[in-house]
Amino acid sequence: MASPAPAATGADVRAVSSTVGDGGLADPLLAVGNGGAATKQESGAEGKYWVPADEAERRAATESGGEDGRPLLFRKYKLRGAILHPYRALIFVRLIAVLLFFVWRIRHNKSNVMWFWTLSVAGDAWFGFSWLLNQLPKFNPIKSIPDLCALKLHYDLPDGTSKLPGIDVFVTTADPINEPILYTMNSILSILAADYPVDRFACYVSDDSGALILYEALVEVVKFATLWVPFCHKHCIEPRAPESYFELVVPPRIGRASEEFVNDYKRVQMDYDDFKMRLNKLSDTIHKRSDVYNRMRTPEGDAQATWMANGMQWPGTWIDPTENHRKGEHTGIVKVVNGSEVDANRNPSFNTTDVCLPMLVYVSREKNPNYDHNKKAGALNALLRVSALLSNAQLIINFDCDHYINNSQALRAAVCFMLDQREGDNTAFVQFPQRFDNVDPTDRYGNHNRVFFDGTMLALNGLQGPSYLGTGCMFRRIALYGIDPPHCRPGNITAKYGNSTPLIDSVSKAIKQESSTTPPSLDDTFVSEMEMVVTASYDNGTDWGKGVGYIYDIATEDIVTGFRIHGQGWRTMYCTMEHDAFCGTAPINLTERLHQIVRWSGGSLEMFFSHNNPLLGGQRLQLLQRVSYLNMTVYPVTSLFILLYALCPVMWLVPDEIHIQRPFTRYVVYLLIIILMIHMIGWLEIKWAGVTWMDYWRNEQFFMIGSTSAYPIAVLHMAKRLLTKKGIHFRVTSKQTNSNTDDKFADLYEMQWTPMLIPTVFVLVANVGAIGVAMGKAVVYMAVWTAAKKVHAALGLLFNVWIMVLLYPFALAIMGRWAKRPIILVVLLAAVFLFFGVIYVKVKVDASAETNQPQPKKSTAAVVAAAAALPRRTEHPKALLLSDTTRHQAAWWTASEVPSGLYNDE
């Protein structure tokens, strides 16, 4: 639990002295000034594995005064040679080892089941290819750290004004059911309180449900923001989402903090509690108000409309749905919720601070069942057009409704990359890593995904730049408009932007980097123009969703939008901050998490089979950047071969022995070496990426769970699309939590069964059963097995145990709330092992009893003669290998009756 200090420097939080001056109780994290957090960031970035990579550039800029008068606004760091060179060398060595292993398998094409051998060789070839696709783009990781001191020095003027560019912030929400209103309002409050000039940014909220409750929640947000925003600025509060702040901070006491801060804190907390109560009552308030107005103003039998507080009918969805007012069918709505100064009487204790709020706009695009609404991409493009008419900011940043600004200077950090003299003008977007604050401490289902965000993305930062990840990404508006970067921009613009003349004019202004400092007059004509650009049919006959804006006709609009921008020649940047820029809410329920994975992986495959195929599209894409996109689009196919291997135990549950490759011992040893080298490379990656072994291990475990459930389903979806032309069904990930318990992680223990989990259950049962059968075989055969056969059994058992350990989180999910005591799983597995072992022994004993009926006794010599007459395998000249049937019968001879040399094996 943090201290009551509203800000902290670094990971630890210090107590606040009551002697702090008027500037606040503590300097904000990443505060600008001598010895501020920017210095801490640089030293932290340099650290043990990273060294500055831009010293020559900085010296040249200092000597010349800057190429175009602009400063260098971020620092670049590269890996030290002591870790980079071994990393690259190990990748090369493993590549050679994989090739040699593959050649060895082809030359020794011997197996008990040749069709399985063929599939396994194809799988090994694919594994090697996909590994290479994943590894090649990681040859030159680069870390970029914003220089906030330089930004303040050059763009914040002494008179309190600023030369910073304008920013339009987009927040998208689908409905208030799956995405709780409180999450969305906290996201908006954190945006309104961000450390950025209030006249330089605006917030646009897209509501796809068209529900009055979200609009009225925004009205309540503005009321509370008049207290919350000045409180944040005055006391340098972090984070600036009130729900997260009040959860993390211990209520202050006099002596630990100043009396002024304690009084302000209590007042704001009390007001926030009232704010949440008003949000909870909104639904009832709207119902009661609408009932009153419907009785007063509508004739008997007319539709029961929904009424706003000002006595106007709500044009969106109604409580009692009717034609043109039901979910998925309503008119477009654009309303400016706030654009004026705050009432100073509401916050008398903060009257010395800036009491202005950024412009806040509610947008609900028209829904019509006759048109495809293009999911989230359609909502973002509607916001793009409305914002062009109202503010036309040079920069745009978008958030999912469950993400909030965790570091108040995050917007400034992204701007550093956009204004830098080196690549600023050619930078299309700046992507931040995604962080989550509702994940269970053990991160059972790998929600943090730090191997990707802190490893793969840093590697791409050394190429043409990271891909777009859907949220927490700042764009240059003209890059979204489909306009080429300056170094390869044609003289004319040929894109089709629709029939709105003001919108087309705004495109020309955007190219010239002109923005509206004050919103235009909101007369009826202008409001009609804004509502026109959010109609369902506006995209028809235009380039929206194709070469302009966010791309349509794919389940994952983010990756293909980033690909289109990279293909035009733009570069992108990855911004990391010591104090995370943004935080969000992840689906910690396994089923919801897997549904999310199905959509992501299915969308990736859709991209591969579209005109945005990385092999064919993007004429200005760099080679390794193309390789990285190819890896992002084909990785789900790997799951088919993983599923094949994971189901192997089914084949040897009953037979005595089946070899996928002979000689088996050498095959397994080679395989173990190959796998060990993967983890050695992974060890080096987690060193320079700064992730833990637990993060790495959770990534491995969840990939196995996904490879036996979500990824194969995505492949089936893609096959269906190719045959029927129907794409992935978009399913909004539910962020609702179990409200009937105080357990923050209650959803973690809720198991929602779905058909996609059947293969995972089957794999788990097969491998657990195989371990039990192995125990039974040990009881039956141990007396007659040779050392070679014991080694084979141990190696096969190692595979089963490895699969079972990878599926450990899934086993916990099946247990539900019992998983709170993992010892129960250990006891349960032991019982299941014993069950399968006993069943196997019982079957063998019964079969032996039937086989060993009284027979004419044969001499040992006769038995040896019969064995010698059987077909022999010739891979080892000294081996006498019996068929499975003969081995089964011979296993029941006593040790004294077994002929010498009968079980010599390879």
XYZ file of C-alpha atoms in Angstrom, residues 537-885:
349
model
C -23.672 5.431 -45.105
C -20.968 8.102 -45.063
C -18.156 5.647 -45.877
C -19.836 4.481 -49.087
C -17.915 5.521 -52.183
C -14.960 6.795 -50.153
C -11.542 5.488 -49.135
C -12.437 5.330 -45.441
C -11.527 1.929 -44.086
C -9.352 1.124 -47.118
C -6.521 3.619 -47.562
C -7.860 6.249 -45.147
C -8.382 5.951 -41.411
C -8.584 2.690 -39.506
C -8.926 -0.330 -41.791
C -12.212 -2.266 -42.164
C -13.180 -5.865 -42.936
C -10.890 -7.492 -40.398
C -11.315 -8.538 -36.777
C -8.087 -6.805 -35.721
C -8.104 -3.339 -37.209
C -4.964 -2.366 -35.289
C -2.348 -4.614 -36.889
C -3.528 -3.987 -40.452
C -3.799 -0.219 -39.875
C -0.211 -0.179 -38.647
C 0.844 -2.316 -41.611
C -0.781 0.094 -44.059
C 1.028 3.044 -42.457
C 4.398 1.271 -42.443
C 3.844 0.261 -46.052
C 3.644 3.934 -47.029
C 7.138 4.506 -45.687
C 6.338 5.968 -42.260
C 8.381 4.881 -39.243
C 7.009 4.448 -35.736
C 8.400 4.621 -32.191
C 7.999 2.652 -28.977
C 7.921 4.742 -25.819
C 8.785 3.232 -22.447
C 8.570 5.148 -19.185
C 9.824 4.225 -15.742
C 6.362 4.942 -14.355
C 3.892 3.229 -16.724
C 2.102 5.661 -18.998
C -1.269 3.898 -19.121
C -3.038 1.117 -17.259
C -6.105 -0.889 -18.131
C -8.303 -3.799 -17.200
C -7.616 -7.279 -18.539
C -10.056 -10.227 -18.725
C -8.768 -12.481 -15.933
C -11.470 -15.080 -16.562
C -9.929 -17.829 -18.719
C -12.855 -18.089 -21.134
C -12.976 -14.326 -21.761
C -9.219 -14.296 -22.216
C -9.400 -17.085 -24.798
C -12.240 -15.373 -26.669
C -9.969 -12.339 -26.893
C -7.162 -14.528 -28.249
C -9.479 -16.073 -30.856
C -10.323 -12.613 -32.187
C -6.700 -11.452 -32.259
C -5.287 -14.591 -33.860
C -8.210 -14.940 -36.255
C -7.769 -11.351 -37.376
C -4.070 -12.003 -37.956
C -4.868 -14.913 -40.258
C -7.451 -12.811 -42.068
C -4.727 -10.291 -42.793
C -2.507 -12.977 -44.325
C -5.284 -14.017 -46.735
C -6.126 -10.430 -47.721
C -4.591 -7.836 -50.003
C -2.620 -6.701 -46.941
C -0.568 -9.886 -47.011
C 2.928 -9.018 -45.689
C 4.565 -10.879 -48.567
C 2.807 -8.785 -51.200
C 1.619 -5.494 -49.687
C 3.470 -2.451 -48.400
C 5.808 -1.324 -51.154
C 7.998 0.768 -48.791
C 8.198 -1.858 -46.028
C 11.713 -2.752 -44.889
C 12.675 -6.427 -45.232
C 12.879 -7.328 -41.536
C 9.744 -5.278 -40.847
C 7.992 -7.416 -43.466
C 9.313 -10.542 -41.741
C 7.912 -9.358 -38.408
C 4.462 -8.763 -39.939
C 4.594 -12.180 -41.574
C 5.268 -13.695 -38.157
C 2.317 -11.765 -36.674
C -0.054 -13.156 -39.286
C 0.862 -16.863 -39.501
C 1.703 -17.766 -35.889
C -1.696 -19.437 -35.184
C -0.830 -22.198 -37.669
C 1.867 -23.393 -35.259
C -0.872 -24.569 -32.910
C -1.921 -27.365 -35.286
C 1.438 -29.103 -34.931
C 1.614 -28.403 -31.203
C -1.817 -29.984 -30.814
C -0.633 -32.983 -32.811
C 2.375 -33.497 -30.529
C 0.331 -32.868 -27.392
C -2.090 -35.641 -28.386
C 0.721 -38.157 -28.977
C 0.138 -39.955 -25.645
C -3.185 -41.263 -26.998
C -1.160 -43.460 -29.369
C 0.841 -45.211 -26.666
C -1.647 -45.504 -23.837
C -2.230 -49.188 -24.647
C 0.595 -50.409 -26.961
C 3.850 -51.256 -25.261
C 6.025 -48.905 -27.301
C 5.718 -46.608 -30.305
C 8.735 -44.694 -31.591
C 8.170 -41.462 -33.486
C 11.783 -41.619 -34.711
C 14.464 -44.297 -34.481
C 17.008 -44.365 -32.932
C 14.714 -42.937 -30.279
C 17.279 -42.027 -27.630
C 19.346 -39.964 -30.033
C 16.194 -38.270 -31.357
C 15.130 -37.183 -27.882
C 18.631 -35.984 -26.992
C 18.781 -33.860 -30.152
C 15.313 -32.514 -29.396
C 16.286 -31.600 -25.839
C 19.348 -29.724 -27.113
C 17.210 -27.745 -29.551
C 14.675 -26.887 -26.827
C 17.434 -25.995 -24.350
C 18.911 -23.533 -26.840
C 15.518 -21.826 -27.168
C 15.475 -21.219 -23.433
C 19.078 -20.010 -23.454
C 18.100 -17.402 -26.029
C 15.020 -16.634 -23.941
C 17.243 -16.149 -20.891
C 19.263 -13.504 -22.739
C 16.064 -11.835 -23.968
C 14.552 -11.523 -20.519
C 17.847 -10.043 -19.316
C 17.824 -7.132 -21.758
C 14.028 -6.801 -21.760
C 13.926 -6.564 -17.972
C 11.251 -9.224 -17.482
C 11.312 -12.012 -14.920
C 11.493 -15.779 -15.286
C 7.919 -15.916 -14.017
C 6.798 -13.647 -16.874
C 8.656 -15.865 -19.333
C 7.212 -19.055 -17.864
C 3.647 -17.733 -17.806
C 4.081 -16.815 -21.467
C 5.116 -20.400 -22.259
C 2.211 -21.870 -20.293
C -0.469 -19.691 -21.820
C 0.874 -20.281 -25.317
C 0.340 -23.996 -24.749
C -3.194 -23.393 -23.448
C -3.962 -21.169 -26.429
C -2.393 -23.649 -28.851
C -4.792 -26.364 -27.749
C -7.898 -24.153 -27.688
C -8.048 -20.623 -29.106
C -5.496 -20.800 -31.923
C -6.909 -23.951 -33.605
C -10.371 -22.362 -33.422
C -8.967 -19.287 -35.159
C -7.559 -21.510 -37.917
C -10.982 -23.143 -38.312
C -12.583 -19.695 -38.471
C -10.155 -18.764 -41.231
C -10.933 -21.937 -43.171
C -14.629 -21.109 -42.811
C -14.019 -17.580 -44.075
C -12.183 -18.862 -47.145
C -15.072 -21.211 -47.913
C -18.075 -19.074 -46.938
C -16.666 -15.490 -47.091
C -17.845 -14.897 -43.525
C -15.272 -13.400 -41.153
C -14.577 -13.720 -37.438
C -17.570 -12.879 -35.274
C -16.665 -9.860 -33.173
C -17.293 -10.460 -29.493
C -16.746 -7.605 -27.054
C -14.617 -8.825 -24.160
C -16.605 -8.453 -20.968
C -14.894 -6.355 -18.293
C -17.641 -6.833 -15.688
C -16.495 -8.383 -12.442
C -18.349 -10.509 -9.947
C -20.220 -7.916 -7.908
C -21.412 -10.388 -5.281
C -18.040 -10.690 -3.576
C -15.318 -8.463 -2.209
C -12.655 -10.664 -3.801
C -10.857 -8.513 -6.396
C -9.913 -11.638 -8.354
C -13.253 -13.446 -8.108
C -13.470 -13.807 -11.900
C -10.230 -15.787 -11.859
C -12.059 -18.725 -10.294
C -15.148 -18.627 -12.530
C -14.969 -21.327 -15.203
C -17.258 -20.779 -18.189
C -17.245 -23.880 -20.360
C -17.122 -23.484 -24.123
C -16.469 -25.981 -26.960
C -13.024 -24.522 -27.634
C -11.846 -25.969 -24.291
C -12.586 -29.569 -25.300
C -9.216 -30.181 -27.045
C -7.337 -28.790 -24.034
C -9.259 -31.077 -21.691
C -8.516 -34.020 -23.960
C -4.787 -33.170 -24.085
C -4.634 -32.822 -20.302
C -6.455 -36.116 -19.714
C -4.325 -37.925 -22.315
C -1.056 -36.801 -20.753
C -2.188 -37.412 -17.189
C -3.422 -40.835 -18.304
C -0.128 -41.532 -20.051
C 1.764 -40.848 -16.823
C -0.545 -43.222 -14.941
C -0.139 -45.902 -17.615
C 3.634 -45.433 -17.450
C 3.443 -46.179 -13.725
C 1.445 -49.323 -14.526
C 3.943 -50.400 -17.175
C 6.759 -49.948 -14.670
C 5.003 -52.382 -12.335
C 4.405 -54.900 -15.113
C 7.646 -54.713 -17.102
C 10.353 -53.359 -14.807
C 11.735 -56.828 -14.053
C 12.321 -57.603 -17.731
C 13.092 -54.182 -19.212
C 16.647 -53.551 -20.314
C 18.454 -50.306 -19.497
C 17.680 -49.006 -22.998
C 13.951 -49.584 -22.590
C 14.012 -47.904 -19.189
C 15.674 -44.876 -20.777
C 13.004 -44.811 -23.496
C 10.255 -44.953 -20.918
C 11.843 -42.151 -18.871
C 12.216 -39.926 -21.944
C 8.617 -40.498 -22.974
C 7.507 -39.774 -19.431
C 9.500 -36.521 -19.490
C 7.433 -35.354 -22.469
C 4.149 -36.126 -20.674
C 5.249 -34.328 -17.519
C 6.348 -31.292 -19.543
C 2.952 -31.014 -21.251
C 1.153 -31.421 -17.937
C 3.250 -28.691 -16.282
C 2.534 -26.331 -19.186
C -1.182 -26.963 -18.725
C -0.992 -26.410 -14.965
C -2.912 -23.064 -15.111
C -5.671 -24.762 -17.084
C -5.915 -27.502 -14.457
C -6.294 -24.798 -11.813
C -9.052 -23.175 -13.875
C -10.982 -26.452 -13.933
C -10.792 -26.599 -10.135
C -12.533 -23.234 -9.730
C -12.316 -21.863 -6.194
C -10.509 -24.986 -5.005
C -7.521 -23.622 -6.915
C -6.898 -21.260 -4.019
C -5.227 -24.300 -2.413
C -2.972 -25.799 -5.116
C -2.108 -28.720 -2.834
C -5.554 -30.095 -3.703
C -4.463 -30.331 -7.345
C -1.317 -32.225 -6.381
C -3.333 -34.762 -4.361
C -5.921 -35.048 -7.130
C -3.279 -35.691 -9.803
C -1.635 -38.356 -7.656
C -5.004 -40.080 -7.293
C -5.620 -39.933 -11.055
C -2.143 -41.321 -11.773
C -2.853 -44.193 -9.415
C -6.256 -44.794 -10.998
C -4.861 -45.095 -14.534
C -1.962 -47.232 -13.293
C -4.262 -49.667 -11.504
C -6.570 -49.915 -14.520
C -3.602 -50.676 -16.783
C -2.247 -53.380 -14.462
C -5.735 -54.875 -14.117
C -6.157 -55.051 -17.904
C -2.751 -56.665 -18.330
C -3.347 -59.198 -15.557
C -6.697 -60.188 -17.066
C -5.167 -60.496 -20.531
C -2.329 -62.574 -19.141
C -4.753 -64.865 -17.323
C -6.539 -65.554 -20.590
C -3.275 -66.027 -22.484
C -1.646 -68.297 -19.883
C -4.218 -71.085 -20.023
C -2.648 -74.601 -19.664
C -0.541 -75.146 -22.771
C 1.851 -77.943 -23.736
C 5.075 -76.910 -22.072
C 7.850 -75.812 -24.417
C 11.486 -75.933 -23.691
C 13.560 -72.795 -23.525
C 15.285 -73.876 -26.704
C 11.939 -74.055 -28.511
C 11.054 -70.577 -27.365
C 14.360 -69.214 -28.602
C 13.864 -70.951 -31.929
C 10.385 -69.462 -32.303
C 11.696 -66.001 -31.468
C 14.507 -66.356 -33.980
C 11.986 -67.148 -36.715
C 10.183 -63.804 -36.204
C 10.911 -60.854 -38.559
C 13.808 -58.815 -37.243
C 14.573 -55.098 -37.496
C 17.996 -54.412 -38.882
C 18.847 -50.948 -37.600
C 21.252 -52.471 -35.048
C 23.087 -55.654 -36.175
C 23.273 -57.050 -32.651
C 19.693 -56.336 -31.672
C 17.036 -59.025 -31.492
C 13.819 -56.980 -31.533
C 10.526 -58.760 -31.029
C 7.097 -57.652 -32.216
C 4.780 -55.946 -29.723
C 2.800 -59.174 -29.335
